[in-house]
PDB file of C-alpha atoms and ligand atoms in Angstrom:
ATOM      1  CA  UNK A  20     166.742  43.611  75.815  1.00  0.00           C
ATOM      2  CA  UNK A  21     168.581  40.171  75.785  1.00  0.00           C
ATOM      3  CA  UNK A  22     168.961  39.160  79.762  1.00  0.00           C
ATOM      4  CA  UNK A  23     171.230  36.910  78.796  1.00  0.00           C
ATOM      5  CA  UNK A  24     173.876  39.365  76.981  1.00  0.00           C
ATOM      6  CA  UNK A  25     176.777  40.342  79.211  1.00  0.00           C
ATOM      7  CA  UNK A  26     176.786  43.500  81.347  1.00  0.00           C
ATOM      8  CA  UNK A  27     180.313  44.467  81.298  1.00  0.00           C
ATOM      9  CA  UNK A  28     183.375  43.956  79.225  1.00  0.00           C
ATOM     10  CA  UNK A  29     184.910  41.691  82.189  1.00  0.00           C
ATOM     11  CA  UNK A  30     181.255  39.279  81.746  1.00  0.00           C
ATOM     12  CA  UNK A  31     182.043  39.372  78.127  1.00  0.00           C
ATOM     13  CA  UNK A  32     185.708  38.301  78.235  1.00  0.00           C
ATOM     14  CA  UNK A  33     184.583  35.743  80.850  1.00  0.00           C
ATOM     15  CA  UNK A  34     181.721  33.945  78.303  1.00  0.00           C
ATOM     16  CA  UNK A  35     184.669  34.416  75.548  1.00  0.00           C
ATOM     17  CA  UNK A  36     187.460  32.725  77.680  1.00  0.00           C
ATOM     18  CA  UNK A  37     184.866  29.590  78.182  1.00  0.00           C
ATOM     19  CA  UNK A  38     184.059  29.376  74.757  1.00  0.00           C
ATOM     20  CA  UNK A  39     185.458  26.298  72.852  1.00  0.00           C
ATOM     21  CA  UNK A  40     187.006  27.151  69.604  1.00  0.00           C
ATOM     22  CA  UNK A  41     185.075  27.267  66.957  1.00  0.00           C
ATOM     23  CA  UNK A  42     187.869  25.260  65.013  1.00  0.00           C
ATOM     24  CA  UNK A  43     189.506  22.706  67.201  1.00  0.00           C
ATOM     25  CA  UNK A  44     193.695  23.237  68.089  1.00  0.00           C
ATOM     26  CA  UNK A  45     193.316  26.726  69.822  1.00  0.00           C
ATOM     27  CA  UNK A  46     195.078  26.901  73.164  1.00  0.00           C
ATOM     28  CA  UNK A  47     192.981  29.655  74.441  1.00  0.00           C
ATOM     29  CA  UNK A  48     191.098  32.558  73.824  1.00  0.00           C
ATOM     30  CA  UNK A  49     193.070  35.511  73.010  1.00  0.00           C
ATOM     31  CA  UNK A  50     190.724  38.725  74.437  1.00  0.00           C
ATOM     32  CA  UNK A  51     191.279  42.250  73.387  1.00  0.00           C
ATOM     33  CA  UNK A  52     193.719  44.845  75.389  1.00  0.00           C
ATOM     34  CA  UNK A  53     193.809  47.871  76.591  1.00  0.00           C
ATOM     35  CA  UNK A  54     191.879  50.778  78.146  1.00  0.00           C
ATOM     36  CA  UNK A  55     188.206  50.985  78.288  1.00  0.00           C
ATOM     37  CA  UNK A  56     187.152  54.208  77.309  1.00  0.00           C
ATOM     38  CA  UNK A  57     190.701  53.806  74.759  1.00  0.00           C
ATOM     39  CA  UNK A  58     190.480  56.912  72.408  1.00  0.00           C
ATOM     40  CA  UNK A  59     191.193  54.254  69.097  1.00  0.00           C
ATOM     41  CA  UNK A  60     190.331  50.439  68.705  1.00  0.00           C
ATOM     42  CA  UNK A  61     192.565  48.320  66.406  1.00  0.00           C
ATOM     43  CA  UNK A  62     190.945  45.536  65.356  1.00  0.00           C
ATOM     44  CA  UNK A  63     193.285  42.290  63.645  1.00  0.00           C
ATOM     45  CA  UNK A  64     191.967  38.932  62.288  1.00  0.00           C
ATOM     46  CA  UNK A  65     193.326  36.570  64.566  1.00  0.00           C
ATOM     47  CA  UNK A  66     195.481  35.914  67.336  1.00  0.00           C
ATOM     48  CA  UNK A  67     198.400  34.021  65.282  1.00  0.00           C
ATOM     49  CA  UNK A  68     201.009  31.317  66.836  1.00  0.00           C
ATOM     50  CA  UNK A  69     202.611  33.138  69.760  1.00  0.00           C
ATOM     51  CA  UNK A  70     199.298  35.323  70.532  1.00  0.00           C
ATOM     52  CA  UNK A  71     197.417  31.767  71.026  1.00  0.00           C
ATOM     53  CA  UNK A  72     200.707  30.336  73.194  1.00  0.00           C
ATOM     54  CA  UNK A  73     200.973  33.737  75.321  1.00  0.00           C
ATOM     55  CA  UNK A  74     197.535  34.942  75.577  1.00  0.00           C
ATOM     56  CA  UNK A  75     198.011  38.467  74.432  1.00  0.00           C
ATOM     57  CA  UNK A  76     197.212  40.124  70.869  1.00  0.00           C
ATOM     58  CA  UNK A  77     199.712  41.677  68.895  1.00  0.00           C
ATOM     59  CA  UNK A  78     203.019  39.787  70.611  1.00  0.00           C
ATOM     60  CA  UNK A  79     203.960  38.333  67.674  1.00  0.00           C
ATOM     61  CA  UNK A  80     206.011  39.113  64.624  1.00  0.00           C
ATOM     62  CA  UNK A  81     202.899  41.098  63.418  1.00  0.00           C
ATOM     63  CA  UNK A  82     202.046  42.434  66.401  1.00  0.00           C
ATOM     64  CA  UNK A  83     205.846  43.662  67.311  1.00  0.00           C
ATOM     65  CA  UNK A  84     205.589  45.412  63.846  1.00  0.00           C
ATOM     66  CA  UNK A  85     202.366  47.199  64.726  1.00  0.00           C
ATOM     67  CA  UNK A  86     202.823  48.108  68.294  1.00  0.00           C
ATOM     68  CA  UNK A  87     206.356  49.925  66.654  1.00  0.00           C
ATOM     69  CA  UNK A  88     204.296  51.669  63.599  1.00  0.00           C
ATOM     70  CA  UNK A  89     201.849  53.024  66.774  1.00  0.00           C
ATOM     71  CA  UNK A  90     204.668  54.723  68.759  1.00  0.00           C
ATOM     72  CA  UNK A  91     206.371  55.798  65.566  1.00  0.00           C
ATOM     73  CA  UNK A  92     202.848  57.486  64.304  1.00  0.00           C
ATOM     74  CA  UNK A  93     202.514  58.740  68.381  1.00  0.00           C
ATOM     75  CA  UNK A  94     199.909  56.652  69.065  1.00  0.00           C
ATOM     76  CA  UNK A  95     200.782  55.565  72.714  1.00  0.00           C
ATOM     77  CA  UNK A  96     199.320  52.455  74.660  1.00  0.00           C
ATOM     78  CA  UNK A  97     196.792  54.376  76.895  1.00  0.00           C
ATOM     79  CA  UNK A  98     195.117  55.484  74.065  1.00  0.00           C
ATOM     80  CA  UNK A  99     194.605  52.145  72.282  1.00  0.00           C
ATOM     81  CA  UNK A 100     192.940  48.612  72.499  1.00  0.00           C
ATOM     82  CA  UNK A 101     193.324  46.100  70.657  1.00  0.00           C
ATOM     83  CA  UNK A 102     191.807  43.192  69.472  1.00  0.00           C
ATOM     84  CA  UNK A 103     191.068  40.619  67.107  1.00  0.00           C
ATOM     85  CA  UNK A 104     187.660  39.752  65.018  1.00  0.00           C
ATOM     86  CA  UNK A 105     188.009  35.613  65.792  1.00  0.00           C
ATOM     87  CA  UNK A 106     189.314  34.769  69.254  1.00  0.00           C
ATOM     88  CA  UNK A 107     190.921  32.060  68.160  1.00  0.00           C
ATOM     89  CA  UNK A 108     193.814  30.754  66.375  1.00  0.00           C
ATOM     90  CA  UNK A 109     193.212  28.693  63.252  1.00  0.00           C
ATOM     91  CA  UNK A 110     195.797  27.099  61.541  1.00  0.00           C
ATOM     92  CA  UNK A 111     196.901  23.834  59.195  1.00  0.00           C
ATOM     93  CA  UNK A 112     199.317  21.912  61.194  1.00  0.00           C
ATOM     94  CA  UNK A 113     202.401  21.046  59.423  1.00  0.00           C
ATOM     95  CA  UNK A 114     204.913  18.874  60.666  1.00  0.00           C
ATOM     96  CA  UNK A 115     206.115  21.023  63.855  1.00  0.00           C
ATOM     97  CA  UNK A 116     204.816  24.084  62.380  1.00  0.00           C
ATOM     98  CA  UNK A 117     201.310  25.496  62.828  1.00  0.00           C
ATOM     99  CA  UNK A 118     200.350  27.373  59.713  1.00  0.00           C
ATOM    100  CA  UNK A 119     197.559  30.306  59.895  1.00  0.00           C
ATOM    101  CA  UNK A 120     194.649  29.301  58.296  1.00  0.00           C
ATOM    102  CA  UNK A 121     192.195  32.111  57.373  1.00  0.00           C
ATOM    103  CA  UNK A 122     189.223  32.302  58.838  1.00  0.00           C
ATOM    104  CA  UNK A 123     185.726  31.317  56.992  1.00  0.00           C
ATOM    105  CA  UNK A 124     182.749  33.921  56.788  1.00  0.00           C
ATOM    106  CA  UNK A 125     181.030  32.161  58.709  1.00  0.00           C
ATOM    107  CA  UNK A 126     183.764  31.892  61.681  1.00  0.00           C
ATOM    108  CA  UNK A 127     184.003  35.923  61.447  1.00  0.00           C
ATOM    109  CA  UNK A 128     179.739  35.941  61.428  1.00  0.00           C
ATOM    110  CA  UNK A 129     180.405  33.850  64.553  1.00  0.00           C
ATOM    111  CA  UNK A 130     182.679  35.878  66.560  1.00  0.00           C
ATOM    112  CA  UNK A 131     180.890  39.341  64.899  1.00  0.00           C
ATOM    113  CA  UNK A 132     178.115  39.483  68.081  1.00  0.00           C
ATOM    114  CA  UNK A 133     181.546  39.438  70.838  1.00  0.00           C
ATOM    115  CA  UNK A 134     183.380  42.041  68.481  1.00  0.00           C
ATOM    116  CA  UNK A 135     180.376  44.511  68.324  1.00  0.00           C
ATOM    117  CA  UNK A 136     179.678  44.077  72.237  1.00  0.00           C
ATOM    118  CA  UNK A 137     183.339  44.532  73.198  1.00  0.00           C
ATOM    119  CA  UNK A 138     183.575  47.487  71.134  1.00  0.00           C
ATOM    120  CA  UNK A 139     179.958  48.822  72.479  1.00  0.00           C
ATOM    121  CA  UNK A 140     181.656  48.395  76.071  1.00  0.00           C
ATOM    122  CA  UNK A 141     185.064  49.881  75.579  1.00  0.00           C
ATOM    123  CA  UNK A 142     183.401  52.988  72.871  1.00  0.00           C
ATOM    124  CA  UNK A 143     186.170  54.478  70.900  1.00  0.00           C
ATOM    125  CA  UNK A 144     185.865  57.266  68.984  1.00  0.00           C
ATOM    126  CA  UNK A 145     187.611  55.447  66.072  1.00  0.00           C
ATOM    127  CA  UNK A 146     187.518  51.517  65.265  1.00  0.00           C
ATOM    128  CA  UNK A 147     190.419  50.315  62.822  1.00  0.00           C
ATOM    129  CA  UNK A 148     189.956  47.622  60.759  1.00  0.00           C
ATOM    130  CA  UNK A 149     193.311  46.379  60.114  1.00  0.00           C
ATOM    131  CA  UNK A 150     193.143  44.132  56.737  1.00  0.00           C
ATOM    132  CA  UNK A 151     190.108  42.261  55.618  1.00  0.00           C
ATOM    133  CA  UNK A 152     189.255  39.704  57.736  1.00  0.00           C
ATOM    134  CA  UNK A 153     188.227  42.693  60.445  1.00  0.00           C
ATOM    135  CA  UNK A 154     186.380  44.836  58.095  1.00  0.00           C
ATOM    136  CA  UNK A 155     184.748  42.116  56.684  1.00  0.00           C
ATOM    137  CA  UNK A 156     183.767  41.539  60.521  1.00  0.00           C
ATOM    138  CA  UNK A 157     182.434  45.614  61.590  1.00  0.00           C
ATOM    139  CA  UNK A 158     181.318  46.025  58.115  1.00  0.00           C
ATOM    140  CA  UNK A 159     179.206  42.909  58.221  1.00  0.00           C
ATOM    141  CA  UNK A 160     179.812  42.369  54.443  1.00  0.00           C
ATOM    142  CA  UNK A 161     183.422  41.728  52.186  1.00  0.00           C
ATOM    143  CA  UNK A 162     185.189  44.961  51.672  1.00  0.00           C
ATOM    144  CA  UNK A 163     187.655  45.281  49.022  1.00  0.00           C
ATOM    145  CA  UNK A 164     190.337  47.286  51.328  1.00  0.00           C
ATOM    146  CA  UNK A 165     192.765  48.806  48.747  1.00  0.00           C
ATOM    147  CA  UNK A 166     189.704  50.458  47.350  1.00  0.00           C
ATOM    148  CA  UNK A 167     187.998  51.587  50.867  1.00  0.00           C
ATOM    149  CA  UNK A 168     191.628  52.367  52.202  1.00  0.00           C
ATOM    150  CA  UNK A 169     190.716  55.792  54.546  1.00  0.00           C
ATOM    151  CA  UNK A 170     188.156  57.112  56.647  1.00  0.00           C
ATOM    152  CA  UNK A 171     184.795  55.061  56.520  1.00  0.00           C
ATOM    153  CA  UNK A 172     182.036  54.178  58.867  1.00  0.00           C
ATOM    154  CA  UNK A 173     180.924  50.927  60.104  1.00  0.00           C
ATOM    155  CA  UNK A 174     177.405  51.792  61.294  1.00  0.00           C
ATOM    156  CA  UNK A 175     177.202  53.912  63.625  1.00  0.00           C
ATOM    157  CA  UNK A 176     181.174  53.965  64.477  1.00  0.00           C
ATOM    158  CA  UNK A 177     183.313  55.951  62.991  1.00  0.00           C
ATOM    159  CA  UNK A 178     185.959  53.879  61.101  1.00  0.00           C
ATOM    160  CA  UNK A 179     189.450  53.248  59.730  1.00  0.00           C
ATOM    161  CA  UNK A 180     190.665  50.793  57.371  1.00  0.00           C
ATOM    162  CA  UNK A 181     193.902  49.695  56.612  1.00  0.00           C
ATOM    163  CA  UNK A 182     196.138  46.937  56.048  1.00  0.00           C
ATOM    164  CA  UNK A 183     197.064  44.276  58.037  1.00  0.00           C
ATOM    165  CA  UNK A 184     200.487  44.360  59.644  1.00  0.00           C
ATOM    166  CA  UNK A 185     201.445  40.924  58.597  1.00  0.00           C
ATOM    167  CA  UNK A 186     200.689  41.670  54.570  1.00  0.00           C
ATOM    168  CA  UNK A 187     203.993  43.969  55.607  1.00  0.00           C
ATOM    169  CA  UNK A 188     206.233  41.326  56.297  1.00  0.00           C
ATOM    170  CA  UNK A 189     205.467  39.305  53.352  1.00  0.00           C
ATOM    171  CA  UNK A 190     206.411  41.392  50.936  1.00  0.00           C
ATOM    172  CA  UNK A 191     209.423  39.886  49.333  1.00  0.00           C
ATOM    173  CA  UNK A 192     211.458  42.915  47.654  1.00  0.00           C
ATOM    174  CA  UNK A 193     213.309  45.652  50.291  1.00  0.00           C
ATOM    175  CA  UNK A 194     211.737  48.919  48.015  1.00  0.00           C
ATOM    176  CA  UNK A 195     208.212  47.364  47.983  1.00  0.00           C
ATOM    177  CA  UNK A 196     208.135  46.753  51.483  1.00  0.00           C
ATOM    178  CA  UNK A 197     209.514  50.268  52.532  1.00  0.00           C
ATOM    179  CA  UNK A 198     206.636  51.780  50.589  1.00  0.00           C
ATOM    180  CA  UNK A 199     203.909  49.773  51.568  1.00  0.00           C
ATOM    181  CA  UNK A 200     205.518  50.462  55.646  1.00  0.00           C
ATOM    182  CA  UNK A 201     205.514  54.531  54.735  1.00  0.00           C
ATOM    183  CA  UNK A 202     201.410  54.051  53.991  1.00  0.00           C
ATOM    184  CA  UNK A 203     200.743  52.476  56.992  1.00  0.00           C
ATOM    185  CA  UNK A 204     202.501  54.481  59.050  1.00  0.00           C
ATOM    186  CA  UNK A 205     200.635  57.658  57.282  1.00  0.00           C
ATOM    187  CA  UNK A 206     197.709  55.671  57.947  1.00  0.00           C
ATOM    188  CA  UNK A 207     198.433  55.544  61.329  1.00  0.00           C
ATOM    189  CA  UNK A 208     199.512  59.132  61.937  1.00  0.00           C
ATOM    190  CA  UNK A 209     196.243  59.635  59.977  1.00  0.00           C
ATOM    191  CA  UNK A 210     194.242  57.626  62.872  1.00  0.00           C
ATOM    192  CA  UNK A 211     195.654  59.563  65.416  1.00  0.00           C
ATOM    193  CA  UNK A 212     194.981  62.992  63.997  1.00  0.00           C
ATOM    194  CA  UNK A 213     191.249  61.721  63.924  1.00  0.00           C
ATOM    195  CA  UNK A 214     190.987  61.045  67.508  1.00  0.00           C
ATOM    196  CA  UNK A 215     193.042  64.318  68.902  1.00  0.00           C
TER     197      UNK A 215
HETATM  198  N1  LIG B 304     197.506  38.980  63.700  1.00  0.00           N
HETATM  199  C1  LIG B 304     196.297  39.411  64.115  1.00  0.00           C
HETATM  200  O1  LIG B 304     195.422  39.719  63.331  1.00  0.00           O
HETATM  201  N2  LIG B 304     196.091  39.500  65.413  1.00  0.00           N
HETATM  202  C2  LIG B 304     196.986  39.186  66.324  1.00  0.00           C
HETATM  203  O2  LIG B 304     196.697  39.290  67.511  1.00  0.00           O
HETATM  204  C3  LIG B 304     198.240  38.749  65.852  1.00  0.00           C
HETATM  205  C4  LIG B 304     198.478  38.651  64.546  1.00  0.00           C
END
């Protein structure tokens, strides 16, 4: 047993909190929300511009969109936590702007030993990987997720994966982004019908 490992999810968030980023610009850690005990964990890639400003996952554009597919597919907010695989935000300044920047392997591999133990304290019955940054990080290894799209396992947790909210809002044309909303919100419905 490793004496040094964190007893509780509040000791964890603590030792997370004090980290420094493993990229330099973040203005905090961003921890994951919600309910131990939570019935379904969503898991994101990283806290983006207004997540790393407020403190909170999932308050931004993304975020807004995702928190509306999970009422829409009846998923409601006692039932869920969520969280991100890198605490941080990365990003490429840019004049005013701050640009996401993707994180490395090796910046997931980093952040993989908080993810597992949050997820080992909080114990869903479902983890969802949303987009490939996260189930690159409970997989342990790249997973091509058009292909793996569905029901999967990540160890010994039973897992989701899906896409990430944000590949939503990117997608230029009105049709195309209508369709690819309908399949994540089946996904979703899909996720809670797992866990009822
Ligand atoms: N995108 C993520 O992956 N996580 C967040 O918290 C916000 C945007």
């Amino acid at each position: 047993m490793d004496l040094l490992a964190p007893h509780s999810l509040e000791e964890l968030n603590r030792l997370i909190a004090e980290a420094p980023p493993l990229v330099p610009g973040a203005t905090q850690a961003v921890l994951g929300e919600g309910p131990i005990g939570a019935a379904i964990a969503l898991v994101g890639e990283q806290p983006g511009d207004q997540e790393d400003l407020q403190g909170r996952p999932f308050v931004g554009p993304a975020g807004q969109l995702l928190r509306s597919a999970m009422r829409e597919a009846g998923i409601d907010d006692a039932q869920a936590y969520v969280t991100n695989a890198v605490k941080h935000f990365k990003f490429e300044q840019r004049g005013k702007r701050r640009i996401h920047a993707r994180p490395s392997t090796g910046e997931v591999a980093h952040y993989r030993w908080w993810l597992n133990l949050e997820l080992d304290f909080v114990d869903p019955r479902l983890v969802v990987a949303l987009g490939a940054t996260a189930a690159l990080a409970l997989a342990g290894k790249p997973v091509p997720v058009t292909k793996a799209r569905g029901e999967t396992r990540f160890g010994q947790r039973r897992g989701y994966i899906t896409v990430h909210p944000s590949m939503l809002l990117r997608i230029p044309d009105a049709e195309g982004r209508r369709e690819a909303h309908a399949a994540f919100l089946a996904d979703l419905k899909r996720v809670r019908q797992l866990v009822n």
